[in-house]
């Protein structure tokens, strides 16, 4: 989220977030934009909860607020001001002090100090530091001798989404996650978590990536070529991962 704010000017930020309700609506969209899954029972359907923008599971009635399990969980001050802290902390080139934040937002300095620390910690964890340069995404079947068919489920095989960050001629970061299928929702969830919206993303021509062109403005889809010829680093990364896994788990 901090990355998404980086491209906004203060003026645009003000327009996008005029009040706390717009912040809640933004968090709800971020959380459930690709569908709802109940944290308690895994059910996939929800209705409106009692509090604004919350969702209630239609199976077990568990209610989740848009702020639950986010940076804004149990924040005791105005959510809009918390959003401003995230904005100022993530956009200022020079580190903004809690005294400055306190003055700008009419909040207690201690409050600003504590929340700023939380924001900075979140920015440091890799999940919140998405790839913004050159990225490649592919998915591969693990746990079988032969290559599986995309989108088809097999109990012993696992479909794994792999994302790499390329720097010069090597790979600087690699993310991998087991995904339920190769549809655009599963792939998109993985990609949005690890890759920034304006990164140069390269994928093959698999249709699951097509709808994601609207989320990643610089996404290009190219033929993978014979034996992944157009994706040499990715091809090698997947081979290495498979080799490593075979060594660790003999049954894979
Ligand atoms: Zn439920």
PDB file of C-alpha atoms and ligand atoms in Angstrom:
ATOM      1  CA  UNK A   1       0.000   0.000   0.000  1.00  0.00           C
ATOM      2  CA  UNK A   2       2.826   2.389   0.851  1.00  0.00           C
ATOM      3  CA  UNK A   3       4.083   1.790  -2.681  1.00  0.00           C
ATOM      4  CA  UNK A   4       0.724   2.746  -4.153  1.00  0.00           C
ATOM      5  CA  UNK A   5       0.807   6.051  -2.293  1.00  0.00           C
ATOM      6  CA  UNK A   6       4.251   6.904  -3.612  1.00  0.00           C
ATOM      7  CA  UNK A   7       2.965   7.879  -7.021  1.00  0.00           C
ATOM      8  CA  UNK A   8       0.316  10.258  -5.631  1.00  0.00           C
ATOM      9  CA  UNK A   9       0.878  13.961  -5.143  1.00  0.00           C
ATOM     10  CA  UNK A  10      -0.473  15.447  -1.930  1.00  0.00           C
ATOM     11  CA  UNK A  11      -3.257  17.033  -3.969  1.00  0.00           C
ATOM     12  CA  UNK A  12      -4.256  13.694  -5.523  1.00  0.00           C
ATOM     13  CA  UNK A  13      -4.051  12.021  -2.142  1.00  0.00           C
ATOM     14  CA  UNK A  14      -6.442  14.606  -0.676  1.00  0.00           C
ATOM     15  CA  UNK A  15      -8.901  14.036  -3.503  1.00  0.00           C
ATOM     16  CA  UNK A  16      -8.721  10.269  -3.178  1.00  0.00           C
ATOM     17  CA  UNK A  17      -9.079  10.291   0.602  1.00  0.00           C
ATOM     18  CA  UNK A  18     -11.351  13.129   1.711  1.00  0.00           C
ATOM     19  CA  UNK A  19     -12.527  11.348   4.888  1.00  0.00           C
ATOM     20  CA  UNK A  20     -12.227   8.216   7.018  1.00  0.00           C
ATOM     21  CA  UNK A  21     -15.001   6.516   5.052  1.00  0.00           C
ATOM     22  CA  UNK A  22     -13.002   6.724   1.816  1.00  0.00           C
ATOM     23  CA  UNK A  23     -10.080   5.091   3.650  1.00  0.00           C
ATOM     24  CA  UNK A  24     -12.272   2.224   4.836  1.00  0.00           C
ATOM     25  CA  UNK A  25     -13.676   1.775   1.358  1.00  0.00           C
ATOM     26  CA  UNK A  26     -10.136   1.698  -0.056  1.00  0.00           C
ATOM     27  CA  UNK A  27      -9.031  -0.952   2.460  1.00  0.00           C
ATOM     28  CA  UNK A  28     -12.148  -3.026   1.771  1.00  0.00           C
ATOM     29  CA  UNK A  29     -11.444  -2.953  -1.954  1.00  0.00           C
ATOM     30  CA  UNK A  30      -7.818  -3.908  -1.390  1.00  0.00           C
ATOM     31  CA  UNK A  31      -8.894  -6.798   0.817  1.00  0.00           C
ATOM     32  CA  UNK A  32     -11.934  -8.175  -0.967  1.00  0.00           C
ATOM     33  CA  UNK A  33     -11.591  -6.767  -4.470  1.00  0.00           C
ATOM     34  CA  UNK A  34     -10.822 -10.265  -5.732  1.00  0.00           C
ATOM     35  CA  UNK A  35     -13.446 -11.992  -3.624  1.00  0.00           C
ATOM     36  CA  UNK A  36     -14.115 -12.872  -0.006  1.00  0.00           C
ATOM     37  CA  UNK A  37     -12.793 -15.848   1.938  1.00  0.00           C
ATOM     38  CA  UNK A  38     -13.886 -16.233   5.553  1.00  0.00           C
ATOM     39  CA  UNK A  39     -10.912 -16.230   7.951  1.00  0.00           C
ATOM     40  CA  UNK A  40     -12.778 -18.552  10.346  1.00  0.00           C
ATOM     41  CA  UNK A  41     -14.373 -21.167   8.090  1.00  0.00           C
ATOM     42  CA  UNK A  42     -13.069 -20.542   4.576  1.00  0.00           C
ATOM     43  CA  UNK A  43     -16.548 -19.892   3.155  1.00  0.00           C
ATOM     44  CA  UNK A  44     -16.553 -17.776  -0.001  1.00  0.00           C
ATOM     45  CA  UNK A  45     -19.739 -15.727   0.374  1.00  0.00           C
ATOM     46  CA  UNK A  46     -20.395 -12.676   2.482  1.00  0.00           C
ATOM     47  CA  UNK A  47     -22.923  -9.946   3.071  1.00  0.00           C
ATOM     48  CA  UNK A  48     -22.594  -6.475   4.577  1.00  0.00           C
ATOM     49  CA  UNK A  49     -21.590  -6.425   8.229  1.00  0.00           C
ATOM     50  CA  UNK A  50     -22.900  -4.053  10.897  1.00  0.00           C
ATOM     51  CA  UNK A  51     -20.006  -1.584  10.826  1.00  0.00           C
ATOM     52  CA  UNK A  52     -19.230   0.437   7.677  1.00  0.00           C
ATOM     53  CA  UNK A  53     -17.518  -1.521   4.866  1.00  0.00           C
ATOM     54  CA  UNK A  54     -17.205  -4.687   6.963  1.00  0.00           C
ATOM     55  CA  UNK A  55     -18.120  -8.113   5.557  1.00  0.00           C
ATOM     56  CA  UNK A  56     -20.016 -10.861   7.320  1.00  0.00           C
ATOM     57  CA  UNK A  57     -19.606 -14.523   6.380  1.00  0.00           C
ATOM     58  CA  UNK A  58     -22.965 -15.953   5.284  1.00  0.00           C
ATOM     59  CA  UNK A  59     -22.046 -19.364   6.694  1.00  0.00           C
ATOM     60  CA  UNK A  60     -20.639 -18.748  10.206  1.00  0.00           C
ATOM     61  CA  UNK A  61     -21.550 -15.046  10.651  1.00  0.00           C
ATOM     62  CA  UNK A  62     -17.950 -14.088  11.420  1.00  0.00           C
ATOM     63  CA  UNK A  63     -17.526 -10.390  10.707  1.00  0.00           C
ATOM     64  CA  UNK A  64     -14.310  -8.856   9.491  1.00  0.00           C
ATOM     65  CA  UNK A  65     -13.575  -5.151   9.366  1.00  0.00           C
ATOM     66  CA  UNK A  66     -11.505  -3.681   6.525  1.00  0.00           C
ATOM     67  CA  UNK A  67      -8.802  -2.727   9.038  1.00  0.00           C
ATOM     68  CA  UNK A  68      -8.436  -6.177  10.665  1.00  0.00           C
ATOM     69  CA  UNK A  69      -4.983  -7.688  10.068  1.00  0.00           C
ATOM     70  CA  UNK A  70      -3.722  -4.501   8.478  1.00  0.00           C
ATOM     71  CA  UNK A  71      -1.464  -1.707   9.633  1.00  0.00           C
ATOM     72  CA  UNK A  72      -4.595   0.105  10.808  1.00  0.00           C
ATOM     73  CA  UNK A  73      -5.832  -2.646  13.098  1.00  0.00           C
ATOM     74  CA  UNK A  74      -6.975  -1.192  16.444  1.00  0.00           C
ATOM     75  CA  UNK A  75      -5.663   2.269  15.637  1.00  0.00           C
ATOM     76  CA  UNK A  76      -7.160   4.526  18.289  1.00  0.00           C
ATOM     77  CA  UNK A  77      -7.074   7.794  16.344  1.00  0.00           C
ATOM     78  CA  UNK A  78      -8.769   9.030  13.172  1.00  0.00           C
ATOM     79  CA  UNK A  79      -8.165   6.588  10.308  1.00  0.00           C
ATOM     80  CA  UNK A  80      -7.735   9.469   7.879  1.00  0.00           C
ATOM     81  CA  UNK A  81      -4.848  10.813   9.963  1.00  0.00           C
ATOM     82  CA  UNK A  82      -3.306   7.344  10.023  1.00  0.00           C
ATOM     83  CA  UNK A  83      -3.506   7.302   6.215  1.00  0.00           C
ATOM     84  CA  UNK A  84      -1.749  10.670   6.150  1.00  0.00           C
ATOM     85  CA  UNK A  85       1.056   9.279   8.302  1.00  0.00           C
ATOM     86  CA  UNK A  86       1.515   6.397   5.846  1.00  0.00           C
ATOM     87  CA  UNK A  87       1.501   8.914   3.018  1.00  0.00           C
ATOM     88  CA  UNK A  88       4.067  11.241   4.603  1.00  0.00           C
ATOM     89  CA  UNK A  89       6.331   8.420   5.779  1.00  0.00           C
ATOM     90  CA  UNK A  90       6.337   6.631   2.415  1.00  0.00           C
ATOM     91  CA  UNK A  91       6.660   9.692   0.180  1.00  0.00           C
ATOM     92  CA  UNK A  92       9.154  11.861   2.080  1.00  0.00           C
ATOM     93  CA  UNK A  93      12.675  11.368   0.771  1.00  0.00           C
ATOM     94  CA  UNK A  94      14.071  12.586   4.062  1.00  0.00           C
ATOM     95  CA  UNK A  95      12.695  10.788   7.086  1.00  0.00           C
ATOM     96  CA  UNK A  96       9.828  12.803   8.546  1.00  0.00           C
ATOM     97  CA  UNK A  97      10.011  13.256  12.322  1.00  0.00           C
ATOM     98  CA  UNK A  98       7.182  12.457  14.695  1.00  0.00           C
ATOM     99  CA  UNK A  99       7.248  16.101  15.823  1.00  0.00           C
ATOM    100  CA  UNK A 100       6.570  17.240  12.260  1.00  0.00           C
ATOM    101  CA  UNK A 101       3.780  14.695  11.878  1.00  0.00           C
ATOM    102  CA  UNK A 102       2.320  15.816  15.186  1.00  0.00           C
ATOM    103  CA  UNK A 103       2.270  19.438  14.012  1.00  0.00           C
ATOM    104  CA  UNK A 104       0.848  18.646  10.557  1.00  0.00           C
ATOM    105  CA  UNK A 105      -1.918  16.377  11.831  1.00  0.00           C
ATOM    106  CA  UNK A 106      -2.710  17.792  15.296  1.00  0.00           C
ATOM    107  CA  UNK A 107      -1.962  14.488  16.963  1.00  0.00           C
ATOM    108  CA  UNK A 108       0.093  13.777  20.059  1.00  0.00           C
ATOM    109  CA  UNK A 109       3.764  13.348  19.237  1.00  0.00           C
ATOM    110  CA  UNK A 110       3.850   9.990  21.049  1.00  0.00           C
ATOM    111  CA  UNK A 111       0.959   8.738  18.925  1.00  0.00           C
ATOM    112  CA  UNK A 112       2.765   9.766  15.739  1.00  0.00           C
ATOM    113  CA  UNK A 113       6.005   8.221  16.915  1.00  0.00           C
ATOM    114  CA  UNK A 114       4.395   4.848  17.640  1.00  0.00           C
ATOM    115  CA  UNK A 115       2.403   4.668  14.418  1.00  0.00           C
ATOM    116  CA  UNK A 116       5.298   5.890  12.292  1.00  0.00           C
ATOM    117  CA  UNK A 117       7.404   3.060  13.724  1.00  0.00           C
ATOM    118  CA  UNK A 118       4.701   0.588  12.753  1.00  0.00           C
ATOM    119  CA  UNK A 119       4.580   1.969   9.203  1.00  0.00           C
ATOM    120  CA  UNK A 120       8.351   1.803   8.813  1.00  0.00           C
ATOM    121  CA  UNK A 121       8.422  -1.767  10.068  1.00  0.00           C
ATOM    122  CA  UNK A 122       5.750  -2.723   7.556  1.00  0.00           C
ATOM    123  CA  UNK A 123       7.692  -1.039   4.760  1.00  0.00           C
ATOM    124  CA  UNK A 124      10.774  -3.046   5.634  1.00  0.00           C
ATOM    125  CA  UNK A 125       9.118  -6.451   5.475  1.00  0.00           C
ATOM    126  CA  UNK A 126       9.569  -7.841   2.000  1.00  0.00           C
ATOM    127  CA  UNK A 127       5.895  -8.423   1.290  1.00  0.00           C
ATOM    128  CA  UNK A 128       5.333  -4.706   1.456  1.00  0.00           C
ATOM    129  CA  UNK A 129       8.359  -3.903  -0.623  1.00  0.00           C
ATOM    130  CA  UNK A 130       7.162  -5.149  -3.975  1.00  0.00           C
ATOM    131  CA  UNK A 131       9.283  -5.493  -7.066  1.00  0.00           C
ATOM    132  CA  UNK A 132       9.145  -2.229  -8.981  1.00  0.00           C
ATOM    133  CA  UNK A 133      11.732  -2.806 -11.696  1.00  0.00           C
ATOM    134  CA  UNK A 134      11.942  -5.756 -14.073  1.00  0.00           C
ATOM    135  CA  UNK A 135       9.872  -8.728 -13.039  1.00  0.00           C
ATOM    136  CA  UNK A 136       8.878 -12.034 -14.558  1.00  0.00           C
ATOM    137  CA  UNK A 137       6.067 -14.282 -13.451  1.00  0.00           C
ATOM    138  CA  UNK A 138       5.415 -17.871 -14.383  1.00  0.00           C
ATOM    139  CA  UNK A 139       3.758 -20.842 -12.828  1.00  0.00           C
ATOM    140  CA  UNK A 140       5.066 -24.384 -12.681  1.00  0.00           C
ATOM    141  CA  UNK A 141       3.849 -27.776 -11.550  1.00  0.00           C
ATOM    142  CA  UNK A 142       5.859 -29.270  -8.718  1.00  0.00           C
ATOM    143  CA  UNK A 143       5.801 -32.837  -7.506  1.00  0.00           C
ATOM    144  CA  UNK A 144       5.501 -34.926 -10.640  1.00  0.00           C
ATOM    145  CA  UNK A 145       7.785 -36.273 -13.310  1.00  0.00           C
ATOM    146  CA  UNK A 146       5.820 -34.977 -16.260  1.00  0.00           C
ATOM    147  CA  UNK A 147       4.580 -31.467 -16.781  1.00  0.00           C
ATOM    148  CA  UNK A 148       0.946 -31.110 -15.761  1.00  0.00           C
ATOM    149  CA  UNK A 149      -1.849 -29.407 -17.596  1.00  0.00           C
ATOM    150  CA  UNK A 150      -2.570 -25.890 -16.443  1.00  0.00           C
ATOM    151  CA  UNK A 151      -5.756 -25.343 -14.529  1.00  0.00           C
ATOM    152  CA  UNK A 152      -6.258 -29.033 -13.880  1.00  0.00           C
ATOM    153  CA  UNK A 153      -6.094 -30.239 -10.288  1.00  0.00           C
ATOM    154  CA  UNK A 154      -4.006 -33.190  -9.225  1.00  0.00           C
ATOM    155  CA  UNK A 155      -3.755 -34.116  -5.556  1.00  0.00           C
ATOM    156  CA  UNK A 156      -0.060 -34.995  -5.590  1.00  0.00           C
ATOM    157  CA  UNK A 157       1.001 -32.092  -7.711  1.00  0.00           C
ATOM    158  CA  UNK A 158       1.228 -28.533  -6.600  1.00  0.00           C
ATOM    159  CA  UNK A 159       0.916 -25.547  -8.817  1.00  0.00           C
ATOM    160  CA  UNK A 160       3.396 -22.888  -7.792  1.00  0.00           C
ATOM    161  CA  UNK A 161       3.468 -19.274  -8.894  1.00  0.00           C
ATOM    162  CA  UNK A 162       6.990 -17.943  -9.216  1.00  0.00           C
ATOM    163  CA  UNK A 163       7.958 -14.296  -9.433  1.00  0.00           C
ATOM    164  CA  UNK A 164      11.480 -13.037  -9.959  1.00  0.00           C
ATOM    165  CA  UNK A 165      13.087  -9.633  -9.892  1.00  0.00           C
ATOM    166  CA  UNK A 166      15.762  -9.237 -12.533  1.00  0.00           C
ATOM    167  CA  UNK A 167      18.801  -7.052 -12.066  1.00  0.00           C
ATOM    168  CA  UNK A 168      21.475  -6.867 -14.748  1.00  0.00           C
ATOM    169  CA  UNK A 169      21.759 -10.474 -15.894  1.00  0.00           C
ATOM    170  CA  UNK A 170      20.786 -12.186 -12.682  1.00  0.00           C
ATOM    171  CA  UNK A 171      17.926 -12.641 -10.277  1.00  0.00           C
ATOM    172  CA  UNK A 172      17.913 -10.375  -7.237  1.00  0.00           C
ATOM    173  CA  UNK A 173      14.748 -11.680  -5.584  1.00  0.00           C
ATOM    174  CA  UNK A 174      12.505 -14.682  -5.964  1.00  0.00           C
ATOM    175  CA  UNK A 175       9.034 -15.299  -4.586  1.00  0.00           C
ATOM    176  CA  UNK A 176       7.171 -18.576  -4.854  1.00  0.00           C
ATOM    177  CA  UNK A 177       3.771 -19.584  -3.569  1.00  0.00           C
ATOM    178  CA  UNK A 178       1.484 -22.585  -3.988  1.00  0.00           C
ATOM    179  CA  UNK A 179      -1.677 -21.443  -5.771  1.00  0.00           C
ATOM    180  CA  UNK A 180      -4.957 -23.360  -6.160  1.00  0.00           C
ATOM    181  CA  UNK A 181      -5.188 -22.858  -9.928  1.00  0.00           C
ATOM    182  CA  UNK A 182      -3.689 -20.850 -12.774  1.00  0.00           C
ATOM    183  CA  UNK A 183      -6.658 -18.492 -13.088  1.00  0.00           C
ATOM    184  CA  UNK A 184      -6.219 -14.743 -13.109  1.00  0.00           C
ATOM    185  CA  UNK A 185      -7.582 -14.369  -9.547  1.00  0.00           C
ATOM    186  CA  UNK A 186      -4.962 -16.709  -8.062  1.00  0.00           C
ATOM    187  CA  UNK A 187      -2.148 -15.351 -10.196  1.00  0.00           C
ATOM    188  CA  UNK A 188      -3.291 -11.777  -9.608  1.00  0.00           C
ATOM    189  CA  UNK A 189      -3.365 -12.241  -5.824  1.00  0.00           C
ATOM    190  CA  UNK A 190       0.203 -13.509  -5.859  1.00  0.00           C
ATOM    191  CA  UNK A 191       1.399 -10.776  -8.213  1.00  0.00           C
ATOM    192  CA  UNK A 192      -0.283  -7.889  -6.387  1.00  0.00           C
ATOM    193  CA  UNK A 193       1.386  -9.001  -3.175  1.00  0.00           C
ATOM    194  CA  UNK A 194       4.905  -9.052  -4.575  1.00  0.00           C
ATOM    195  CA  UNK A 195       4.948  -6.752  -7.574  1.00  0.00           C
ATOM    196  CA  UNK A 196       4.279  -3.027  -7.799  1.00  0.00           C
ATOM    197  CA  UNK A 197       1.567  -1.808 -10.215  1.00  0.00           C
ATOM    198  CA  UNK A 198       4.030  -0.052 -12.513  1.00  0.00           C
ATOM    199  CA  UNK A 199       6.785  -2.690 -12.606  1.00  0.00           C
ATOM    200  CA  UNK A 200       7.884  -4.034 -16.003  1.00  0.00           C
ATOM    201  CA  UNK A 201       6.251  -7.437 -15.756  1.00  0.00           C
ATOM    202  CA  UNK A 202       6.868 -10.115 -18.343  1.00  0.00           C
ATOM    203  CA  UNK A 203       4.735 -13.249 -18.578  1.00  0.00           C
ATOM    204  CA  UNK A 204       4.079 -15.870 -21.225  1.00  0.00           C
ATOM    205  CA  UNK A 205       0.901 -15.957 -23.326  1.00  0.00           C
ATOM    206  CA  UNK A 206      -1.189 -17.943 -20.828  1.00  0.00           C
ATOM    207  CA  UNK A 207      -4.723 -16.452 -20.765  1.00  0.00           C
ATOM    208  CA  UNK A 208      -4.668 -16.210 -16.949  1.00  0.00           C
ATOM    209  CA  UNK A 209      -2.377 -13.190 -17.268  1.00  0.00           C
ATOM    210  CA  UNK A 210      -4.494 -11.321 -19.802  1.00  0.00           C
ATOM    211  CA  UNK A 211      -6.987  -9.750 -17.311  1.00  0.00           C
ATOM    212  CA  UNK A 212      -4.048  -8.584 -15.186  1.00  0.00           C
ATOM    213  CA  UNK A 213      -3.002  -6.077 -17.824  1.00  0.00           C
ATOM    214  CA  UNK A 214      -5.408  -3.656 -16.160  1.00  0.00           C
ATOM    215  CA  UNK A 215      -3.658  -4.021 -12.777  1.00  0.00           C
ATOM    216  CA  UNK A 216      -0.129  -3.875 -14.143  1.00  0.00           C
ATOM    217  CA  UNK A 217       0.163  -1.084 -16.682  1.00  0.00           C
ATOM    218  CA  UNK A 218       3.515  -2.313 -18.032  1.00  0.00           C
ATOM    219  CA  UNK A 219       2.674  -5.991 -18.286  1.00  0.00           C
ATOM    220  CA  UNK A 220       3.801  -7.625 -21.518  1.00  0.00           C
ATOM    221  CA  UNK A 221       2.923 -11.142 -22.601  1.00  0.00           C
ATOM    222  CA  UNK A 222       5.391 -12.877 -24.893  1.00  0.00           C
ATOM    223  CA  UNK A 223       5.620 -16.440 -26.216  1.00  0.00           C
ATOM    224  CA  UNK A 224       7.718 -18.520 -23.839  1.00  0.00           C
ATOM    225  CA  UNK A 225       9.611 -20.140 -26.710  1.00  0.00           C
ATOM    226  CA  UNK A 226      10.999 -23.647 -26.875  1.00  0.00           C
ATOM    227  CA  UNK A 227      11.913 -24.839 -23.348  1.00  0.00           C
ATOM    228  CA  UNK A 228      11.339 -21.326 -22.051  1.00  0.00           C
ATOM    229  CA  UNK A 229      13.947 -19.832 -24.371  1.00  0.00           C
ATOM    230  CA  UNK A 230      12.557 -16.326 -23.874  1.00  0.00           C
ATOM    231  CA  UNK A 231      12.660 -16.719 -20.096  1.00  0.00           C
ATOM    232  CA  UNK A 232      16.137 -18.131 -19.432  1.00  0.00           C
ATOM    233  CA  UNK A 233      16.498 -16.827 -15.851  1.00  0.00           C
ATOM    234  CA  UNK A 234      12.996 -17.930 -14.911  1.00  0.00           C
ATOM    235  CA  UNK A 235      13.534 -21.334 -16.508  1.00  0.00           C
ATOM    236  CA  UNK A 236      16.739 -21.805 -14.537  1.00  0.00           C
ATOM    237  CA  UNK A 237      15.139 -20.562 -11.304  1.00  0.00           C
ATOM    238  CA  UNK A 238      12.320 -23.100 -11.588  1.00  0.00           C
ATOM    239  CA  UNK A 239      14.751 -25.917 -12.404  1.00  0.00           C
ATOM    240  CA  UNK A 240      16.841 -24.978  -9.367  1.00  0.00           C
ATOM    241  CA  UNK A 241      13.791 -24.843  -7.108  1.00  0.00           C
ATOM    242  CA  UNK A 242      12.661 -28.257  -8.310  1.00  0.00           C
ATOM    243  CA  UNK A 243      16.112 -29.729  -7.843  1.00  0.00           C
ATOM    244  CA  UNK A 244      16.337 -28.264  -4.382  1.00  0.00           C
ATOM    245  CA  UNK A 245      12.913 -29.584  -3.403  1.00  0.00           C
ATOM    246  CA  UNK A 246      13.750 -33.060  -4.707  1.00  0.00           C
ATOM    247  CA  UNK A 247      16.808 -33.030  -2.530  1.00  0.00           C
ATOM    248  CA  UNK A 248      14.857 -31.952   0.535  1.00  0.00           C
ATOM    249  CA  UNK A 249      11.764 -34.105   0.095  1.00  0.00           C
ATOM    250  CA  UNK A 250      12.482 -37.392  -1.588  1.00  0.00           C
ATOM    251  CA  UNK A 251       8.842 -38.030  -2.346  1.00  0.00           C
ATOM    252  CA  UNK A 252       8.508 -34.867  -4.417  1.00  0.00           C
TER     253      UNK A 252
HETATM  254 ZN1  LIG B   1     -17.283 -18.155   8.003  1.00  0.00          ZN
END
